[in-house]
Coordinates of C-alpha atoms in Angstrom, one line a residue:
X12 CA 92.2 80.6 162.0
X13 CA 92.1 77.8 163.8
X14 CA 92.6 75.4 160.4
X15 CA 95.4 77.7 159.7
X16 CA 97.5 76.9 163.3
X17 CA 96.4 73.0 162.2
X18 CA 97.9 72.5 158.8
X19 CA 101.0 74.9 160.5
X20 CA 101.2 73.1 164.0
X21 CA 101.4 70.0 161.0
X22 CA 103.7 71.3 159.0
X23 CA 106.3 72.6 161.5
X24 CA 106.3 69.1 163.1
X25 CA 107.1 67.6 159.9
X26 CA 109.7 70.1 159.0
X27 CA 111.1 69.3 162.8
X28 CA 111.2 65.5 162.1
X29 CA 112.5 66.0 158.7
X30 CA 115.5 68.5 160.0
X31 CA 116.2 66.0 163.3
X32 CA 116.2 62.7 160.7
X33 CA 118.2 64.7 158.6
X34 CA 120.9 66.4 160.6
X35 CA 121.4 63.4 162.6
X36 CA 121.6 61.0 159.5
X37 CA 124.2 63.6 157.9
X38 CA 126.4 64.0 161.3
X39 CA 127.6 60.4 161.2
X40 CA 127.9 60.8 157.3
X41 CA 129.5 64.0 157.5
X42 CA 132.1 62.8 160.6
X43 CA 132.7 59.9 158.1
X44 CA 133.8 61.7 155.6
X45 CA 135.9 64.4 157.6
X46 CA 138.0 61.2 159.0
X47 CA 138.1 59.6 155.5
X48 CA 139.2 62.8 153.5
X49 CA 140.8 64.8 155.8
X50 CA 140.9 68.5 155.7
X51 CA 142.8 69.8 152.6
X52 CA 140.4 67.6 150.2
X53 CA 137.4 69.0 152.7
X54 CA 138.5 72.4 151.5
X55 CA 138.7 71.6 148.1
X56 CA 135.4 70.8 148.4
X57 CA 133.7 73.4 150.4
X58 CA 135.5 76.2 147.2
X59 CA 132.8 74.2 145.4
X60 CA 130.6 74.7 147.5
X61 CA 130.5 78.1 148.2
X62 CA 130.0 79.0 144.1
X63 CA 126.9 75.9 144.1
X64 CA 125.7 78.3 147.4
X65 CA 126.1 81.5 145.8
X66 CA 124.3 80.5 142.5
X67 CA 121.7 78.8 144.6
X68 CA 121.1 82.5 146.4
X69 CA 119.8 84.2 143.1
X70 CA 119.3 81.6 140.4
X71 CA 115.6 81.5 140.0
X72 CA 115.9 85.5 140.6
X73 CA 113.3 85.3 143.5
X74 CA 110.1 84.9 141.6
X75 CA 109.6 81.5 143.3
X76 CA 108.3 83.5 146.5
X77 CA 105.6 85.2 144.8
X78 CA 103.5 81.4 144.5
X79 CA 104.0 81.4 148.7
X80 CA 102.7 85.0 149.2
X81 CA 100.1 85.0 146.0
X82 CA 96.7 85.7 147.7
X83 CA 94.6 83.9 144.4
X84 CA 95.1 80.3 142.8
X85 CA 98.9 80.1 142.0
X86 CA 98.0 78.4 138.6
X87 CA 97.5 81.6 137.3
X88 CA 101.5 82.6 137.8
X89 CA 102.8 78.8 138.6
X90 CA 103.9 78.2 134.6
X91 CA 105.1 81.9 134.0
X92 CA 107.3 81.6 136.9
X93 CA 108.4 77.8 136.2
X94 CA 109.6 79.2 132.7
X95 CA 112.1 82.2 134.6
X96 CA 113.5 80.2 137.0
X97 CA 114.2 77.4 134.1
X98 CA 115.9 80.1 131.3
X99 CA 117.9 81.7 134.5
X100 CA 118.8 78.4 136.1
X101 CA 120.6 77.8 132.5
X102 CA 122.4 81.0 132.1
X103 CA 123.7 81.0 135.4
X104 CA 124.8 77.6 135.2
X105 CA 126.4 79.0 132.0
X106 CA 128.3 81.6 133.6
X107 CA 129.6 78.7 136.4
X108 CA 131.0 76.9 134.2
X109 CA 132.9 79.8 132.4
X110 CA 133.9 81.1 135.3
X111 CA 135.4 78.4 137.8
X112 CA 138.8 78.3 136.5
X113 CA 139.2 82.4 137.7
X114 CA 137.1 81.2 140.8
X115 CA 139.0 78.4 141.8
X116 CA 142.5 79.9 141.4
X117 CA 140.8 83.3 143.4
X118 CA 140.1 80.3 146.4
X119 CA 143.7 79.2 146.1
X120 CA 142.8 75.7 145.1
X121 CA 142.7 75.6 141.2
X122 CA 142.2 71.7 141.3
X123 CA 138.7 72.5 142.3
X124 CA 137.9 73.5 139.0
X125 CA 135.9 70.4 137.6
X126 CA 134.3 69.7 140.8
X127 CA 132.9 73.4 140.9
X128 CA 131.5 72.8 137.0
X129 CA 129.8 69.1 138.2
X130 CA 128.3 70.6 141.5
X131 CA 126.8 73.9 139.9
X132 CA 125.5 71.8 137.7
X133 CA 122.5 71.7 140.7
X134 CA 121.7 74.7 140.3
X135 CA 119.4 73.4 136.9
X136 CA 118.1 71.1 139.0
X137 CA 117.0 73.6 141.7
X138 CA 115.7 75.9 138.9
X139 CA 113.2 73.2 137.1
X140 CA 112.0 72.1 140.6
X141 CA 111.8 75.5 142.3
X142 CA 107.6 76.0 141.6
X143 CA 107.0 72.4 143.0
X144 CA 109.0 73.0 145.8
X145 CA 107.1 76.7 145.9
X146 CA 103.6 75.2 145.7
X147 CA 104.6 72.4 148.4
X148 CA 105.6 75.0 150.8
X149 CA 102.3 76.9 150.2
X150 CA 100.0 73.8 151.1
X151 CA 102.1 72.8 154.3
X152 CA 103.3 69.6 152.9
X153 CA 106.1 69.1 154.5
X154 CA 105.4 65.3 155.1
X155 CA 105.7 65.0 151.2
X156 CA 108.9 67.2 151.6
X157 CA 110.5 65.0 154.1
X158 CA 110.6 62.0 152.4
X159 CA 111.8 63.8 149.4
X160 CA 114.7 65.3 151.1
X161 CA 115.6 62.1 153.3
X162 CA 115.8 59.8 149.7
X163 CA 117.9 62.6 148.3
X164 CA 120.0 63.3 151.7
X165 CA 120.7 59.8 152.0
X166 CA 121.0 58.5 148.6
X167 CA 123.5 61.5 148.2
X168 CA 125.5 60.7 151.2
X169 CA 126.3 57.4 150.7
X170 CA 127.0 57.0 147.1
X171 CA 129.5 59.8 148.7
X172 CA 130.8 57.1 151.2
X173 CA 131.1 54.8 148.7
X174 CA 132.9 56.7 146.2
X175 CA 135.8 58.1 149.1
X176 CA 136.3 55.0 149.6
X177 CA 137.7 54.3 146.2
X178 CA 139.8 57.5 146.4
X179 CA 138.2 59.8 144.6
X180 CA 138.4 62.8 147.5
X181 CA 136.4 65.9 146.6
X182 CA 134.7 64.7 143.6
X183 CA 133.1 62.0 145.5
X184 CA 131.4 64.7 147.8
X185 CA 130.3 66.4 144.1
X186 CA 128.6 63.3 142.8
X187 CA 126.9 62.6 146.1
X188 CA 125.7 66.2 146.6
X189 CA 124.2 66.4 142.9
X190 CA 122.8 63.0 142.3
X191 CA 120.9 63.4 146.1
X192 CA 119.8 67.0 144.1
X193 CA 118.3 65.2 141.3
X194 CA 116.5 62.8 143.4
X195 CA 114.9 65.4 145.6
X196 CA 114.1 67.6 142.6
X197 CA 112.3 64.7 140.8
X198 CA 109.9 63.9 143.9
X199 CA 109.1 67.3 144.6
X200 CA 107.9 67.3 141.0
X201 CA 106.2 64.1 142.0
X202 CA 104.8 65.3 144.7
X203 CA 103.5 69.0 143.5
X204 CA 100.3 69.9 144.5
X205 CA 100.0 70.8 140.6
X206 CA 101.7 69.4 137.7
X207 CA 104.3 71.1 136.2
X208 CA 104.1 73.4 133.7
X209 CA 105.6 75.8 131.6
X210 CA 104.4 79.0 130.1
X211 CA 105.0 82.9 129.3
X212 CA 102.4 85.5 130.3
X213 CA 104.7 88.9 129.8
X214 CA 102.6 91.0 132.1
X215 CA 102.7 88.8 135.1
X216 CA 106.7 88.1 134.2
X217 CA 107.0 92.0 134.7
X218 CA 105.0 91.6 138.1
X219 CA 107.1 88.4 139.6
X220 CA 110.4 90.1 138.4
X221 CA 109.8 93.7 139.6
X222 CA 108.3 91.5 143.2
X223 CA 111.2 89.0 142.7
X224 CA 114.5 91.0 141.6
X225 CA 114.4 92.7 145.1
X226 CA 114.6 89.7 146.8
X227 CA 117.1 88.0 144.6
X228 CA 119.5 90.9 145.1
X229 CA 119.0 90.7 149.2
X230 CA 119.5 86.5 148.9
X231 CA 122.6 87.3 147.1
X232 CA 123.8 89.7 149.6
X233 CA 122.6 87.0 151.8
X234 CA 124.3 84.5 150.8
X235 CA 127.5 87.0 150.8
X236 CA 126.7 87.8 154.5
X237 CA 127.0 83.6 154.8
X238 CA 130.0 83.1 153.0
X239 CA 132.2 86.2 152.7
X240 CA 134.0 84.3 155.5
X241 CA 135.1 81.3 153.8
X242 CA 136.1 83.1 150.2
X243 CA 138.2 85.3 152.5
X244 CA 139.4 82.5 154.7
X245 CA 140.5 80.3 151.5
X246 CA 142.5 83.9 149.7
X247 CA 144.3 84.8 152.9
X248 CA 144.9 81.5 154.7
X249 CA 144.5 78.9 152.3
X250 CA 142.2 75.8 150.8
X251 CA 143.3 73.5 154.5
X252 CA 142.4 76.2 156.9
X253 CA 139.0 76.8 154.9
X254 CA 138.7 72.7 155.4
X255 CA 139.1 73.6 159.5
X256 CA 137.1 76.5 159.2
X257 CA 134.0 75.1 157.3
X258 CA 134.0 71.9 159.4
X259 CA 133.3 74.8 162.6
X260 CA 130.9 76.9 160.1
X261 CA 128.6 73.6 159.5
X262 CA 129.3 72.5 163.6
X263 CA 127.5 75.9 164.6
X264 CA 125.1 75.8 161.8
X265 CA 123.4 72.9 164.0
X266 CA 121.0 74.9 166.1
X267 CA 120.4 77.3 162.9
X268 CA 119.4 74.1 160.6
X269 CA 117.8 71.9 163.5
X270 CA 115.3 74.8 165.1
X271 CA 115.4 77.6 162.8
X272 CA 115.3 75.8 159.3
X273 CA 111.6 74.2 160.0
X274 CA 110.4 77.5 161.4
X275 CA 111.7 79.3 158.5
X276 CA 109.8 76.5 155.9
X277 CA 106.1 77.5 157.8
X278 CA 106.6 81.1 159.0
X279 CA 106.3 83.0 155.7
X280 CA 103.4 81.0 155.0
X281 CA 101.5 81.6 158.8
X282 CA 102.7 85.3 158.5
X283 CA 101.2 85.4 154.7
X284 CA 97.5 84.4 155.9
X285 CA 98.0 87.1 159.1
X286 CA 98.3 90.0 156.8
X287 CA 94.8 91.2 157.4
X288 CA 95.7 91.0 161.2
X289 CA 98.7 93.2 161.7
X290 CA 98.3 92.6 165.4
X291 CA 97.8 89.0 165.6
X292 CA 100.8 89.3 162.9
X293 CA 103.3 91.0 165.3
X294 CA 102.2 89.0 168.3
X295 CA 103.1 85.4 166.5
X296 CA 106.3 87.3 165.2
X297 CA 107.2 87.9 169.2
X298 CA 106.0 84.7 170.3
X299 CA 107.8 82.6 167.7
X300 CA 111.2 84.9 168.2
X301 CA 110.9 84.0 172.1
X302 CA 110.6 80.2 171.5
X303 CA 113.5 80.1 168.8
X304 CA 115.7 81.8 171.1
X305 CA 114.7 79.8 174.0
X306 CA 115.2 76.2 172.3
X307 CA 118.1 77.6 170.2
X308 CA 120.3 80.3 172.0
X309 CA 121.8 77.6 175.2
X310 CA 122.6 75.0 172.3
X311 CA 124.5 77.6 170.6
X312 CA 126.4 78.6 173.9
X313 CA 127.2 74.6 174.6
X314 CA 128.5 74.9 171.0
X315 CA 131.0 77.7 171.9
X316 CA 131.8 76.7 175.7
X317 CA 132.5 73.3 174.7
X318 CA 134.3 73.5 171.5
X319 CA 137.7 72.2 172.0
X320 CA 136.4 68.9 173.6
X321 CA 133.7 68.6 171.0
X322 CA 135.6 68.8 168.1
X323 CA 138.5 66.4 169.4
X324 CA 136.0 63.8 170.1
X325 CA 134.4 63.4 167.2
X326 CA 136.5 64.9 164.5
X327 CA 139.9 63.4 166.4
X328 CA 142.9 65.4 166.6
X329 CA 143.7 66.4 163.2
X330 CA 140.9 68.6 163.3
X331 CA 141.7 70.5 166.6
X332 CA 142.0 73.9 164.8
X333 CA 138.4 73.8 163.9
X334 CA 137.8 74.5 167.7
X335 CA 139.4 78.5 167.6
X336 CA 136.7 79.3 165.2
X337 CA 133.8 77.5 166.1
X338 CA 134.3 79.4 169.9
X339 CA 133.1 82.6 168.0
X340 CA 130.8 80.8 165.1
X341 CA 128.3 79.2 167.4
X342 CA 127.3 82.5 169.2
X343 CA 127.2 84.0 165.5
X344 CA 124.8 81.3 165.5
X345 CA 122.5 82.3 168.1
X346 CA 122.5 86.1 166.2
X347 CA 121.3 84.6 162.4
X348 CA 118.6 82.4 164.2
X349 CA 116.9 85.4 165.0
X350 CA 117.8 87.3 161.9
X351 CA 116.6 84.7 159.6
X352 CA 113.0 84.9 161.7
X353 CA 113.3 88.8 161.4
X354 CA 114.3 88.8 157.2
X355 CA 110.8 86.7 156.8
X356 CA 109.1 88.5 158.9
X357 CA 109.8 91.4 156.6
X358 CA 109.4 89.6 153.4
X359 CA 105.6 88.9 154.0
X360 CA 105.3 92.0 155.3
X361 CA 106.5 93.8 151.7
X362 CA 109.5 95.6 153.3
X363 CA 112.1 93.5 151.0
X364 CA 114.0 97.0 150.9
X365 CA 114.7 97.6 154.2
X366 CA 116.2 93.6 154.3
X367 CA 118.2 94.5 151.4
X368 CA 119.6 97.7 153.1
X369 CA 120.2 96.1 156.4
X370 CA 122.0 92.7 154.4
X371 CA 124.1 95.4 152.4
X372 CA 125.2 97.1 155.6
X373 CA 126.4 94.2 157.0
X374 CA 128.4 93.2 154.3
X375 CA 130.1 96.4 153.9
X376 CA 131.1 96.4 157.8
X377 CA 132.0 92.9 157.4
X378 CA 134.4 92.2 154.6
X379 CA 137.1 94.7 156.0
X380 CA 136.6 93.0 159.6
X381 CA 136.9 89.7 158.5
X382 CA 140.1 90.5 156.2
X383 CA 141.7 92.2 159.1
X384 CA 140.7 89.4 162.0
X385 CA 142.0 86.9 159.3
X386 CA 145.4 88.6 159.1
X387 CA 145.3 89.1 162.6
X388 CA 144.5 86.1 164.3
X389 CA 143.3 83.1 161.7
X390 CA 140.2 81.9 162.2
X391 CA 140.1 83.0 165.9
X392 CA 140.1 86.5 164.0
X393 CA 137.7 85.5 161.7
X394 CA 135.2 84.7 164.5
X395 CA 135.9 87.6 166.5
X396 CA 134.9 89.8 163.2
X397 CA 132.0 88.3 163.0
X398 CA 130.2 88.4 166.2
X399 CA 131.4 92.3 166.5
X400 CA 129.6 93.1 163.6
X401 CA 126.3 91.2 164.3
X402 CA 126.1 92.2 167.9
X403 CA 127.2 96.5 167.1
X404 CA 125.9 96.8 163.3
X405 CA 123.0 94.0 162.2
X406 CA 121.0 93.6 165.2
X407 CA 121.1 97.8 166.2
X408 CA 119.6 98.1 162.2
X409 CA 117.1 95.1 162.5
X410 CA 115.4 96.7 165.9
X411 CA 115.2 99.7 164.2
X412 CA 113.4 98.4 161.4
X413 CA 111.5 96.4 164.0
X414 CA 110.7 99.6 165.4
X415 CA 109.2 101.6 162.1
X416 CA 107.0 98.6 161.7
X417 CA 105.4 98.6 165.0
X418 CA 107.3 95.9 167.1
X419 CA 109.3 98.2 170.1
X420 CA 113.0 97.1 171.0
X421 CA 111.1 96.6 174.6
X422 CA 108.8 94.3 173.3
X423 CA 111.7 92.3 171.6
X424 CA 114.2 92.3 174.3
X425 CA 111.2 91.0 176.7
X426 CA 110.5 87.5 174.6
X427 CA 114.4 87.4 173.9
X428 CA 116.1 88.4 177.0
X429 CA 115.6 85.6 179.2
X430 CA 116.9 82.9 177.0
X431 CA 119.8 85.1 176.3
X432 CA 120.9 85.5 180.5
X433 CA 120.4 81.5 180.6
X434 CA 122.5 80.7 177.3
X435 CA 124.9 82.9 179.0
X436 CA 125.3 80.9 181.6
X437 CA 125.2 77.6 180.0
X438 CA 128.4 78.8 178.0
X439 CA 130.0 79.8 181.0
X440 CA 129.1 76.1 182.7
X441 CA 130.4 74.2 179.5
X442 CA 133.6 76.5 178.8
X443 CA 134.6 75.7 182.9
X444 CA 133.5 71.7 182.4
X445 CA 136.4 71.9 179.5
X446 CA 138.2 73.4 181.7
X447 CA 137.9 70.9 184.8
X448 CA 137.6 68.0 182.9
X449 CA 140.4 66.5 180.7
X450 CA 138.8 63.6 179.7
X451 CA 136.6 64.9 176.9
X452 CA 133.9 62.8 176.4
X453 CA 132.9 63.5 180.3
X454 CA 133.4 67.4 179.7
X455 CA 130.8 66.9 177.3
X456 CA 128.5 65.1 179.1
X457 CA 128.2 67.4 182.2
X458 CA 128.0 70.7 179.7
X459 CA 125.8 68.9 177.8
X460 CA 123.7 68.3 180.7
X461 CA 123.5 71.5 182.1
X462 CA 121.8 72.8 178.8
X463 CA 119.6 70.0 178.7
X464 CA 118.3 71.4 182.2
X465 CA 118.5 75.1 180.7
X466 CA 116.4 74.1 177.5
X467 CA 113.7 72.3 179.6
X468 CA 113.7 75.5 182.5
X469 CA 112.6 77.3 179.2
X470 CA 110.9 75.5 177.5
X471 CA 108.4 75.2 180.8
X472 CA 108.6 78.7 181.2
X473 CA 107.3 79.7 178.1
X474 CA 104.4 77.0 177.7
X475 CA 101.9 80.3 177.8
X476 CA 103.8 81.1 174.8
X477 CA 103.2 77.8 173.0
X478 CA 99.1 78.2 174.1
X479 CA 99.3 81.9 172.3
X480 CA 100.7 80.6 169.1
X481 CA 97.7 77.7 169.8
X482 CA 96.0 81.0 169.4
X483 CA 97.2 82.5 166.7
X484 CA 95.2 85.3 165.7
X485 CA 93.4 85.7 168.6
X486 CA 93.6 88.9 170.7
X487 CA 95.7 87.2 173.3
X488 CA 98.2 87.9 171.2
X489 CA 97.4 91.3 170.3
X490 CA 99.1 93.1 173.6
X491 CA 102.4 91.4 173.0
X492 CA 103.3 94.0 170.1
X493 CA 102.7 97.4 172.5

């Protein structure tokens, strides 16, 4: 056990310094390109975007997974499962292409067509390298992974830069986004704890798509969860307010990609080698969900309480509108943080059903909410719909389906319910520093400060928390499931 918490503690600190490099590398890239563009050819863009995402939720059709869970030597399924995701990268890609023209004009922005066909085009990419990637995850090596995501994060971005600058507006994010894909793909191949291989072994293709199909269908639904929003945003208000709107989707995503992201890239793994200790298993679930929401849930208040000054200073004006939805979006934030822990959680655990039944019910309570808050009130609308459905419809489901597999809705609300009082207030301290303050950059300081204080008040508080996960496994975990 304790090897196991080593080569985790190791990985998530990689994954941490990979996401922090990353996110702040991309930030002054991404702010770059938001002044150089400007949102209508942002919002071209992000329609390509979304059908790259949606592809991306399904195209290996889950089977990739079953090399992080398997409990022998993945060789035995690595080239059977290379070989699916390959042949269903290429027929989805296939259908992309066919079908961005009816896509495009859908999003309101039919110019978008041959930047959709060049940026699905990743989704071959992702498919070829998706056992690699797999296998890396499995071994914790997520030093390796850094530096392969870094050369294809920056490589991408820049050749992005460069190619605004010569005028070529959404395309340029296209190239950049796909050439920093093939880069990536090529050193995880490189990097692969095994070489890669392809082969055929029709019984164990049977096993990895009947384990698989399930979870293909819920990261689909998923992914529709994600990005329901911005489809409906570009049909009923148009490609520029999807520019404004994405720019606030990818603000609030911050704390989701900076905190929850590494967990996410070591938790299925550490829950994987818990299996034969349910308790020990439900006691790092609780553990991990209290220090996610501790680190994670005053950021996404700051986020919300300080979103006009925020987006004004570093967007500049022409953005403004950004700030109505990104109010709502970062508290949606704080909810998928602990969602995304919870959907692992139940992935190692086998219960890829109940995920896909909660993920469906969301989606069915959300598409008419989001259509009517987007006809309503715009993207302030659009926010509104989506924090009412993950606060009365999503998180009453997941604490049920907490509850069936042993972890009580008192137990939960214990490790989560702190943070949640103390983001509270943060919001409230950075929405009256807006408020106070007209100079922005000094509204953002003092909010900014006050959750600086909040995080490290937590963060103290819960250092018995980090000892337990020290732990892991250990029965001084075991009573934090009752």
């Amino acid at each position: 056990m304790a090897s196991l918490y080593a080569k985790a503690s190791r990985a998530l600190g990689w994954s941490f310094l990979n996401t922090v490099v990353g996110r702040l590398g991309t930030l002054a890239i991404g702010i770059a390109l938001a002044r150089l563009l400007g949102p209508h050819e942002f919002g071209v863009f992000a329609v390509a975007l979304v059908a790259l995402l949606a592809v991306l939720s399904f195209n290996e059709l889950g089977v990739s997974l079953a090399i992080v869970r398997w409990p022998g030597d993945p060789r035995a399924i690595a080239p059977t499962v290379a070989t699916i995701s390959a042949v269903s990268s290429a027929l989805v890609y296939l259908g992309c292409y066919l079908a961005a023209p009816a896509f495009t004009a859908a999003m309101g922005a039919p110019a978008a067509t041959p930047v959709v066909r060049l940026l699905t085009l990743s989704v071959l990419v992702d498919g070829v390298t998706a056992v690699p990637h797999a296998l890396m995850q499995r071994e914790f090596r997520q030093g390796h992974k850094m530096i392969a995501d870094q050369v294809g994060s920056w490589g991408g971005t820049l050749l992005s830069i460069g190619l605004a600058l010569t005028g070529m507006g959404a395309m340029s994010l296209a190239v950049g986004r796909l050439a920093g894909s093939v880069a990536t793909g090529a050193l995880f191949v490189a990097f692969s704890p095994q070489p890669l291989r392809f082969g055929f072994d029709p019984a164990k293709a049977r096993a990895l798509l009947k384990f698989g199909t399930p979870l293909a269908g819920s990261s689909l639904v998923v992914f529709a969860v994600a990005n329901v929003d911005q489809l409906i945003v570009g049909d009923v208000l148009g490609p520029t307010a999807l520019g404004f709107f994405v720019l606030a989707f990818n603000l609030s995503n911050w704390p989701v990609g900076m905190f929850s992201q590494p967990v996410r890239s070591v938790a299925p793994a550490a829950f994987a080698r818990l299996q034969h200790d349910p308790p020990a298993m439900r006691g790092a679930f609780l553990s991990l969900a209290g220090l996610l929401a501790g680190i994670t849930l005053p950021v996404c208040l700051l986020l919300s309480g300080a979103a006009q000054p925020l987006v004004r200073f570093v967007y500049g004006a022409d953005w403004a509108p950004a700030s109505t939805a990104l109010f709502w979006l970062a508290v949606l934030g704080g909810f998928r943080i602990l969602f995304e822990l919870v959907y692992d959680y139940f992935v190692v655990l086998g219960r890829s059903r109940a995920v896909f039944t909660v993920q469906l019910g969301w989606l069915v309570a959300l598409v008419p909410a989001l259509i009517a808050g987007a006809r309503l009130d715009g993207l302030a609308g659009v926010g509104v719909a989506h924090v009412l459905v993950a606060a009365l419809v999503v998180l009453p489901c997941y604490l049920w389906e907490l509850h069936r597999a042993g972890i009580g809705a008192g137990a939960f609300a214990a490790r989560v319910g702190p943070p949640v009082l103390i983001a509270a207030l943060v919001g409230a301290a950075a929405f009256g520093a807006h408020r106070m303050i007209s100079v922005d950059f000094a509204a953002l300081c003092v909010a900014g400060t006050v959750a600086l204080a909040a995080v490290a008040a937590l963060f103290l508080r819960m250092r018995g928390t980090l000892h337990g996960l020290r732990a892991l496994g250990t029965p001084a975990l075991e009573g934090a499931d009752a």
